[in-house]
mmCIF file of C-alpha atoms in Angstrom:
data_model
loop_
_atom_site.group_PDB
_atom_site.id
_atom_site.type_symbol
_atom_site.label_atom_id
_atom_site.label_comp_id
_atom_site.label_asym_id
_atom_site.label_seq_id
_atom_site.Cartn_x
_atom_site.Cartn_y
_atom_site.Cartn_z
ATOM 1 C CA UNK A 497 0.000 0.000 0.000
ATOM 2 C CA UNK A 498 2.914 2.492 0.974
ATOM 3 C CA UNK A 499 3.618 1.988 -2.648
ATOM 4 C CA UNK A 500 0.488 3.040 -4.490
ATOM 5 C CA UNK A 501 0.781 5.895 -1.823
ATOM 6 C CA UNK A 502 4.612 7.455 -2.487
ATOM 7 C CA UNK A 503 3.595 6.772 -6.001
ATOM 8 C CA UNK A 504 0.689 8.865 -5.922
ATOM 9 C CA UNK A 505 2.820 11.769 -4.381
ATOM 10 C CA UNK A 506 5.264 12.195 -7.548
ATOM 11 C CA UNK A 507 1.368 13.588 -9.668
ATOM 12 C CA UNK A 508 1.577 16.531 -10.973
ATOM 13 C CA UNK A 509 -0.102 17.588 -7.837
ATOM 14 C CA UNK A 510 2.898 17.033 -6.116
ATOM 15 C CA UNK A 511 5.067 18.647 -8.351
ATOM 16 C CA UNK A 512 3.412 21.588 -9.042
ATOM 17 C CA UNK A 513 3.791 22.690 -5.142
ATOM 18 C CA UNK A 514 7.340 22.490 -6.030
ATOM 19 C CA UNK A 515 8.290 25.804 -7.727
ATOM 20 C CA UNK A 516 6.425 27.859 -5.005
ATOM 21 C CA UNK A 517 9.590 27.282 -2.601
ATOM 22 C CA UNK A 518 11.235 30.273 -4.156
ATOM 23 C CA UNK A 519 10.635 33.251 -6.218
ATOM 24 C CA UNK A 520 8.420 34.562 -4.408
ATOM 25 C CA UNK A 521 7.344 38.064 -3.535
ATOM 26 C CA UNK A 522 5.973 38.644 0.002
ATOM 27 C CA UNK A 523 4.264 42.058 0.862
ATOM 28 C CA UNK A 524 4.632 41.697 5.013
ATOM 29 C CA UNK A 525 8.077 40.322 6.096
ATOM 30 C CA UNK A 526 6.718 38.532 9.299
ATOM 31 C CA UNK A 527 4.073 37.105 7.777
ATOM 32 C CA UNK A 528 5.766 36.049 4.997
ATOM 33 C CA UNK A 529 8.742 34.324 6.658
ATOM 34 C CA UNK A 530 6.271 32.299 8.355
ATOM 35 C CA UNK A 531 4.464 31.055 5.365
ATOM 36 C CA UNK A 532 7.735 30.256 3.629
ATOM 37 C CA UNK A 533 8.527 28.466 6.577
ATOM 38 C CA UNK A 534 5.404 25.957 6.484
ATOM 39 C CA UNK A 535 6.040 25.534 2.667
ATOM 40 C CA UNK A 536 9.207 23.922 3.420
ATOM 41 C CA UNK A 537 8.453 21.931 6.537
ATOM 42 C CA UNK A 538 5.531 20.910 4.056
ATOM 43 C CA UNK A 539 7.834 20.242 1.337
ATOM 44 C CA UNK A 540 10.324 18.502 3.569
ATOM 45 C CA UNK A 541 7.559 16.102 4.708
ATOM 46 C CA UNK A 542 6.992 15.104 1.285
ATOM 47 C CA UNK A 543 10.656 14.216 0.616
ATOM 48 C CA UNK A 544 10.720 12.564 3.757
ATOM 49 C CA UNK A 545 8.187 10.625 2.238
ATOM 50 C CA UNK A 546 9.654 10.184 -1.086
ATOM 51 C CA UNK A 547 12.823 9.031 1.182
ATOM 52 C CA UNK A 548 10.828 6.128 2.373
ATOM 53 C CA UNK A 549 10.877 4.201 -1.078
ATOM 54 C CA UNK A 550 14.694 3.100 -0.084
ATOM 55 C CA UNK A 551 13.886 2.537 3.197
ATOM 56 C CA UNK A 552 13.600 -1.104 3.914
ATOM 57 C CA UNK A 553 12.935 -1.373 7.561
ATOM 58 C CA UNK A 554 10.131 1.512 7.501
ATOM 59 C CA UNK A 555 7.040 1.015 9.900
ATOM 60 C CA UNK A 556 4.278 -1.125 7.782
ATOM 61 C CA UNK A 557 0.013 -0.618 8.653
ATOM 62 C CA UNK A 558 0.183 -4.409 8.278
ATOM 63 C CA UNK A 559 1.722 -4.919 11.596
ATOM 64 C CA UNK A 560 -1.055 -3.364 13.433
ATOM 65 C CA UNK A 561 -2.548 -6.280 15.207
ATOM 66 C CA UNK A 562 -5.778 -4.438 14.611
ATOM 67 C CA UNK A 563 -5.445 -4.276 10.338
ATOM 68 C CA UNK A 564 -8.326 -5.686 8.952
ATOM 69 C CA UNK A 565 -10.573 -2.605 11.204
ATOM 70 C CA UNK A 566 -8.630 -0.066 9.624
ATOM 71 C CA UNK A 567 -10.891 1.567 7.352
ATOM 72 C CA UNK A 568 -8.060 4.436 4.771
ATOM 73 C CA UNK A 569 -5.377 1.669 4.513
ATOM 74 C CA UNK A 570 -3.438 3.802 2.338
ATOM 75 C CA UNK A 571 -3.566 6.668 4.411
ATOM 76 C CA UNK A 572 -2.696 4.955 7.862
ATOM 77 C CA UNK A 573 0.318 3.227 6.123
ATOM 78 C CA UNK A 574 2.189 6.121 5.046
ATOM 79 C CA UNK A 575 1.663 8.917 8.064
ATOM 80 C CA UNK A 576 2.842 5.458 10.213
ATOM 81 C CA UNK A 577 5.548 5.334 7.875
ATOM 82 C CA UNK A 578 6.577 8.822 8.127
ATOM 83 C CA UNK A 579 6.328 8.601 12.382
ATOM 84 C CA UNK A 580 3.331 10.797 12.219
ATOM 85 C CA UNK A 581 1.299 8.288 13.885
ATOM 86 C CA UNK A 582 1.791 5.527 15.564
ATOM 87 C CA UNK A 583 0.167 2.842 17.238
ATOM 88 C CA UNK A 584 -0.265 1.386 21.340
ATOM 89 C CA UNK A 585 1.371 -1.747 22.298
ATOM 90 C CA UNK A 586 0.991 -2.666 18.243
ATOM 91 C CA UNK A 587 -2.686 -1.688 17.942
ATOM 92 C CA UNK A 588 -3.669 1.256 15.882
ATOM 93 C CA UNK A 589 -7.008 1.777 17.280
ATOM 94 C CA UNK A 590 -8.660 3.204 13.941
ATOM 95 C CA UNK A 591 -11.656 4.143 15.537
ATOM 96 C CA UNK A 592 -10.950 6.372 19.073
ATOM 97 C CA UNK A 593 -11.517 9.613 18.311
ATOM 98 C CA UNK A 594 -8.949 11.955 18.680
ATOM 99 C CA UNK A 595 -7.868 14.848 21.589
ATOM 100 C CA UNK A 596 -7.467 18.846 20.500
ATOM 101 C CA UNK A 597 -3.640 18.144 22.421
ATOM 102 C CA UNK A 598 -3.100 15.233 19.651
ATOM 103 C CA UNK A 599 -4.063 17.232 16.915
ATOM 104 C CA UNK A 600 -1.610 19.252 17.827
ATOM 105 C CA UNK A 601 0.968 16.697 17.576
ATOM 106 C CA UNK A 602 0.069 15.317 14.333
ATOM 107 C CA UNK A 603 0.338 18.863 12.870
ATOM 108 C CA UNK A 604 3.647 19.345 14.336
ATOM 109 C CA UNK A 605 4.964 16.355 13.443
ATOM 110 C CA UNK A 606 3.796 16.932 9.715
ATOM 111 C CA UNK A 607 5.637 20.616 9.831
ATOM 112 C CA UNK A 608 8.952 19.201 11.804
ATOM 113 C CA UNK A 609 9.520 15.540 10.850
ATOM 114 C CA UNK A 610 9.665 13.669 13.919
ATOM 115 C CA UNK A 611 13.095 14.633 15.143
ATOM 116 C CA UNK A 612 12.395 18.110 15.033
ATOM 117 C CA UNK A 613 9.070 17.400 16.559
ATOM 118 C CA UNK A 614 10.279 15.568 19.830
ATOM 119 C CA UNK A 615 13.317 18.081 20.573
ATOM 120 C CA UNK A 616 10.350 20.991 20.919
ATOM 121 C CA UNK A 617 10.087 22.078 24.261
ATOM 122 C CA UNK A 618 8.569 25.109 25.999
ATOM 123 C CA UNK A 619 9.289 26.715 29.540
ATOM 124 C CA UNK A 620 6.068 28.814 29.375
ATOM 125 C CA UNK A 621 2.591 27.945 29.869
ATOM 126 C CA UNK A 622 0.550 28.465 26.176
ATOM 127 C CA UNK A 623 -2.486 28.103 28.004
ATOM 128 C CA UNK A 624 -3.867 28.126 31.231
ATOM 129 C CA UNK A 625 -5.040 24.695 31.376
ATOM 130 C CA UNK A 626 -1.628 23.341 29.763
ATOM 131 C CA UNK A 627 1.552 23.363 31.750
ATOM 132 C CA UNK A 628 4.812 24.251 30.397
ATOM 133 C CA UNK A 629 5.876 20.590 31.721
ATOM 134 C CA UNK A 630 2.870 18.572 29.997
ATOM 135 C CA UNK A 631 3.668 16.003 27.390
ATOM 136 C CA UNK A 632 1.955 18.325 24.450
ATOM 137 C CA UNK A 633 2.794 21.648 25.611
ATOM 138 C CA UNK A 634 5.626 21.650 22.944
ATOM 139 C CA UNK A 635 3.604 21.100 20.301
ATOM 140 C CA UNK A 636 0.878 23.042 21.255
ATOM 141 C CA UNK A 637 2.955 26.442 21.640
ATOM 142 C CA UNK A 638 4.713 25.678 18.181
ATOM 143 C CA UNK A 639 1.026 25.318 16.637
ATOM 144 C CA UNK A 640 0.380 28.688 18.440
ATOM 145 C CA UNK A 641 3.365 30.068 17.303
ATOM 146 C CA UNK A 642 2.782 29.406 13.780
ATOM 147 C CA UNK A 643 -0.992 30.450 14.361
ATOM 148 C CA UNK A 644 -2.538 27.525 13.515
ATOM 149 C CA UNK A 645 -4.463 26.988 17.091
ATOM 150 C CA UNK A 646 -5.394 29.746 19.220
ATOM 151 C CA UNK A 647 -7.495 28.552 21.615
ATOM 152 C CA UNK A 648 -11.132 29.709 23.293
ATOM 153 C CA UNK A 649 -10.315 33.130 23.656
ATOM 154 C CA UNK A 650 -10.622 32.473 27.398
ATOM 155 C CA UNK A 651 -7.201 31.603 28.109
ATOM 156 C CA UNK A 652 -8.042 27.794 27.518
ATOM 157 C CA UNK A 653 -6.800 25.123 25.214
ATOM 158 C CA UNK A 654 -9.219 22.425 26.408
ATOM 159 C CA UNK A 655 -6.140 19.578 25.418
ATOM 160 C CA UNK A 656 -8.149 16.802 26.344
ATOM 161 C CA UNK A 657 -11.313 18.006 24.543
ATOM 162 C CA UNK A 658 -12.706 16.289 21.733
ATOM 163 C CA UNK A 659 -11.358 17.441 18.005
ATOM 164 C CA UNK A 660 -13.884 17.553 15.537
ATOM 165 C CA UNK A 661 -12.931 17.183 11.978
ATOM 166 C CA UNK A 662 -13.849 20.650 11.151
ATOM 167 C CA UNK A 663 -11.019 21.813 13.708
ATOM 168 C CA UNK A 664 -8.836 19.088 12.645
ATOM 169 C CA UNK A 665 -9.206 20.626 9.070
ATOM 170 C CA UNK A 666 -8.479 23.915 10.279
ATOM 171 C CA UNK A 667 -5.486 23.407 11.748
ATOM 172 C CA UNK A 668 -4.596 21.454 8.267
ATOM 173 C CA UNK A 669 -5.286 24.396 6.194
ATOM 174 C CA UNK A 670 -3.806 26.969 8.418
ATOM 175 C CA UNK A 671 -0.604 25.175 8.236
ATOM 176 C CA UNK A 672 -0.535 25.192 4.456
ATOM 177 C CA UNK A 673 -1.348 28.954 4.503
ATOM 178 C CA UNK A 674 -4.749 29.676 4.930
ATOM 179 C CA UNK A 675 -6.399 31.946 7.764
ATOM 180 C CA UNK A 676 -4.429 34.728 7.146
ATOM 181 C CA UNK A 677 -6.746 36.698 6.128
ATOM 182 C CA UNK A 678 -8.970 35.223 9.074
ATOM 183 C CA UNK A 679 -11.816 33.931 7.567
ATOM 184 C CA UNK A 680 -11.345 30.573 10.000
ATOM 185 C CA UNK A 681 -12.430 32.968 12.722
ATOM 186 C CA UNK A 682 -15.752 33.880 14.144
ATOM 187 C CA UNK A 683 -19.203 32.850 14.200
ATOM 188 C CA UNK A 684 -18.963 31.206 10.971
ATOM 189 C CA UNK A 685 -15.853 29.755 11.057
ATOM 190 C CA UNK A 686 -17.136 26.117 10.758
ATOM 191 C CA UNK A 687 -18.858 26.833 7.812
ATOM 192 C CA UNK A 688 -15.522 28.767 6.346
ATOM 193 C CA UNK A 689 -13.562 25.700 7.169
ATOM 194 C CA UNK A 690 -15.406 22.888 5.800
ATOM 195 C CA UNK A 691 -16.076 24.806 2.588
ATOM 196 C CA UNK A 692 -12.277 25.591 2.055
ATOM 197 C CA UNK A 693 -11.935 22.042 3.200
ATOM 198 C CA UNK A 694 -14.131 20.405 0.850
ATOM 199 C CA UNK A 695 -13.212 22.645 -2.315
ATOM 200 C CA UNK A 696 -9.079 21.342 -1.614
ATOM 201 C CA UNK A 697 -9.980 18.317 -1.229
ATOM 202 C CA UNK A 698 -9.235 17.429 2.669
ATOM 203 C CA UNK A 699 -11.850 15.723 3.097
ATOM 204 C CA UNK A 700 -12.226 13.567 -0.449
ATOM 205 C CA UNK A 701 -12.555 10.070 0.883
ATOM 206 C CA UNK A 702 -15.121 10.322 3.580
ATOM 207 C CA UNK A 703 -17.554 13.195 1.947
ATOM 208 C CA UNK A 704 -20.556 10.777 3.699
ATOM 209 C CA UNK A 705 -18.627 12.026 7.340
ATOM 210 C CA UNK A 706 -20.215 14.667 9.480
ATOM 211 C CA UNK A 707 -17.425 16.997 9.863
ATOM 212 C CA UNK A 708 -18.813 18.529 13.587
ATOM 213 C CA UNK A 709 -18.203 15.014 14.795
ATOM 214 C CA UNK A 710 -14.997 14.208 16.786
ATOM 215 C CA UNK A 711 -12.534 12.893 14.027
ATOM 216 C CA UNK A 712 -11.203 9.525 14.409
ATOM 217 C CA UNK A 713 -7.532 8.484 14.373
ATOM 218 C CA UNK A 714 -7.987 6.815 10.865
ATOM 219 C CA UNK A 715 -9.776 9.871 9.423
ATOM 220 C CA UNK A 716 -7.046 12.722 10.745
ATOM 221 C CA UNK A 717 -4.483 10.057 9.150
ATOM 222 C CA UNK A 718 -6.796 10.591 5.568
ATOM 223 C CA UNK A 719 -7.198 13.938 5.739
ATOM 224 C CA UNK A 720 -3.608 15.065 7.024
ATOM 225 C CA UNK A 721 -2.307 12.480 3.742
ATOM 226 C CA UNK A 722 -5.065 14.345 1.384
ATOM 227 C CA UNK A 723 -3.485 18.064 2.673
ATOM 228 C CA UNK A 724 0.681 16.194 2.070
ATOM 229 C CA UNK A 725 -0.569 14.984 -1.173
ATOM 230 C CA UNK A 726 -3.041 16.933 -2.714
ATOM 231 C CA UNK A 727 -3.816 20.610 -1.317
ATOM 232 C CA UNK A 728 -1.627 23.165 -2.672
ATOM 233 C CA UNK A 729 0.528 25.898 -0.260
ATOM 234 C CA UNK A 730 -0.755 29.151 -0.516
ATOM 235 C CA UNK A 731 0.381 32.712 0.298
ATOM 236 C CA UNK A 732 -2.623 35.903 0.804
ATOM 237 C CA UNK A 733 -1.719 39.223 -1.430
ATOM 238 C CA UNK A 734 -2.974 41.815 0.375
ATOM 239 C CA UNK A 735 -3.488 44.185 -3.243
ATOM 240 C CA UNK A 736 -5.592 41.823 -4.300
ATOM 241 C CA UNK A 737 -7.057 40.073 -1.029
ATOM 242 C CA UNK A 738 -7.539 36.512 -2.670
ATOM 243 C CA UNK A 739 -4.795 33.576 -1.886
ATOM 244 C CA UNK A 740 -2.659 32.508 -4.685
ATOM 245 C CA UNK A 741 -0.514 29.635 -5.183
ATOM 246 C CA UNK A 742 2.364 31.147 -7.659
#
């Protein structure tokens, strides 16, 4: 399956997200430097990926005691692969739905590679509710950092809270450059969200899901492979307020 799923990765899809590394013209430094900085983590994910064809010992969804209830086989097999997710005691548990703290970590992962993912650390508290010594308190100040999570505007995180998919595809798209312009924000934020989301193609797979549900661990691995593989970086121009990819 890991295959099918590098070779999918080398489309034209893939490709085309290549020439927007460089070349480009920003119009507001910060900003800018950040979204150039998700392009390549994004990038460097992919040729971590790509990496993985040579890789003879890399971790397989087949040794999941629990394979045959996996439902996006595919999917599962290559963030494993990549150390984006992993399993408990050799069972992947496709089904438990996942925590807004590992979101968090998935999305990090994605951006850092695992190495750079484990050596965050953080001596401040992002949130009330989340100590600077709790396991995701890394991850979750790098997501804030990058402004892909911000919280409940109370001074909360809620880590252990259900993620919904909508949230889960938030966080997905903010990485890759969306929100800038803060449409994810608000009273219609959901409905932003799962728009954008459907339209890029985040969600392709499971369009019979209801997306204000918590998100299972085997859906987050489809739609986090859908945004590596298939949705394309993009940067905001303020002259023109629309997002562009080139």
């Amino acid at each position: 399956a890991i295959w099918r799923a590098l070779k999918s990765m080398s489309g034209p899809r893939a490709l085309h997200n290549a020439p927007f590394m460089s070349g480009r013209k920003y119009y507001k430094e910060e900003k800018d430097m950040r979204i150039l900085k998700r392009n390549l983590a994004f990038m460097l994910a992919l040729v971590m990926m790509l990496g993985l064809m040579v890789t003879a010992n890399a971790a397989n969804v087949e040794d999941y005691k629990d394979y045959n209830d996996i439902k996006f086989v595919e999917a599962t097999d290559v963030l494993t692969a990549i150390g984006v997710l992993e399993g408990e005691d050799g069972v992947f548990y496709p089904e438990r739905v996942l925590t807004r703290e590992e979101g968090a970590k998935i999305i990090t992962y994605m951006m850092l590679g695992k190495d750079g993912a484990e050596a965050l650390s953080t001596s401040a508290a992002p949130f009330n509710d989340v100590a600077a010594n709790r396991w995701s308190a890394g991850y979750i100040a790098y997501c804030v950092s990058q402004g892909i999570i911000g919280g409940y505007g109370n001074g909360n995180f809620g880590p252990t809270d259900t993620l919904t998919a909508n949230q889960f595809a938030k966080m997905l798209l903010c990485a890759v450059g969306y929100n800038v312009n803060g449409e994810f924000t608000g009273p219609n934020w959901e409905i932003e969200t799962s728009k954008t989301a459907l339209t890029e193609g985040v969600f392709d797979g499971n369009l019979g899901a209801n997306f204000a549900d918590g998100v299972e661990r085997q859906e987050a691995a489809l739609y986090a492979f859908n945004t590596l593989t298939d949705v394309m970086t993009v940067n905001y121009s303020d002259v023109f307020g629309a997002y562009y990819t080139g």
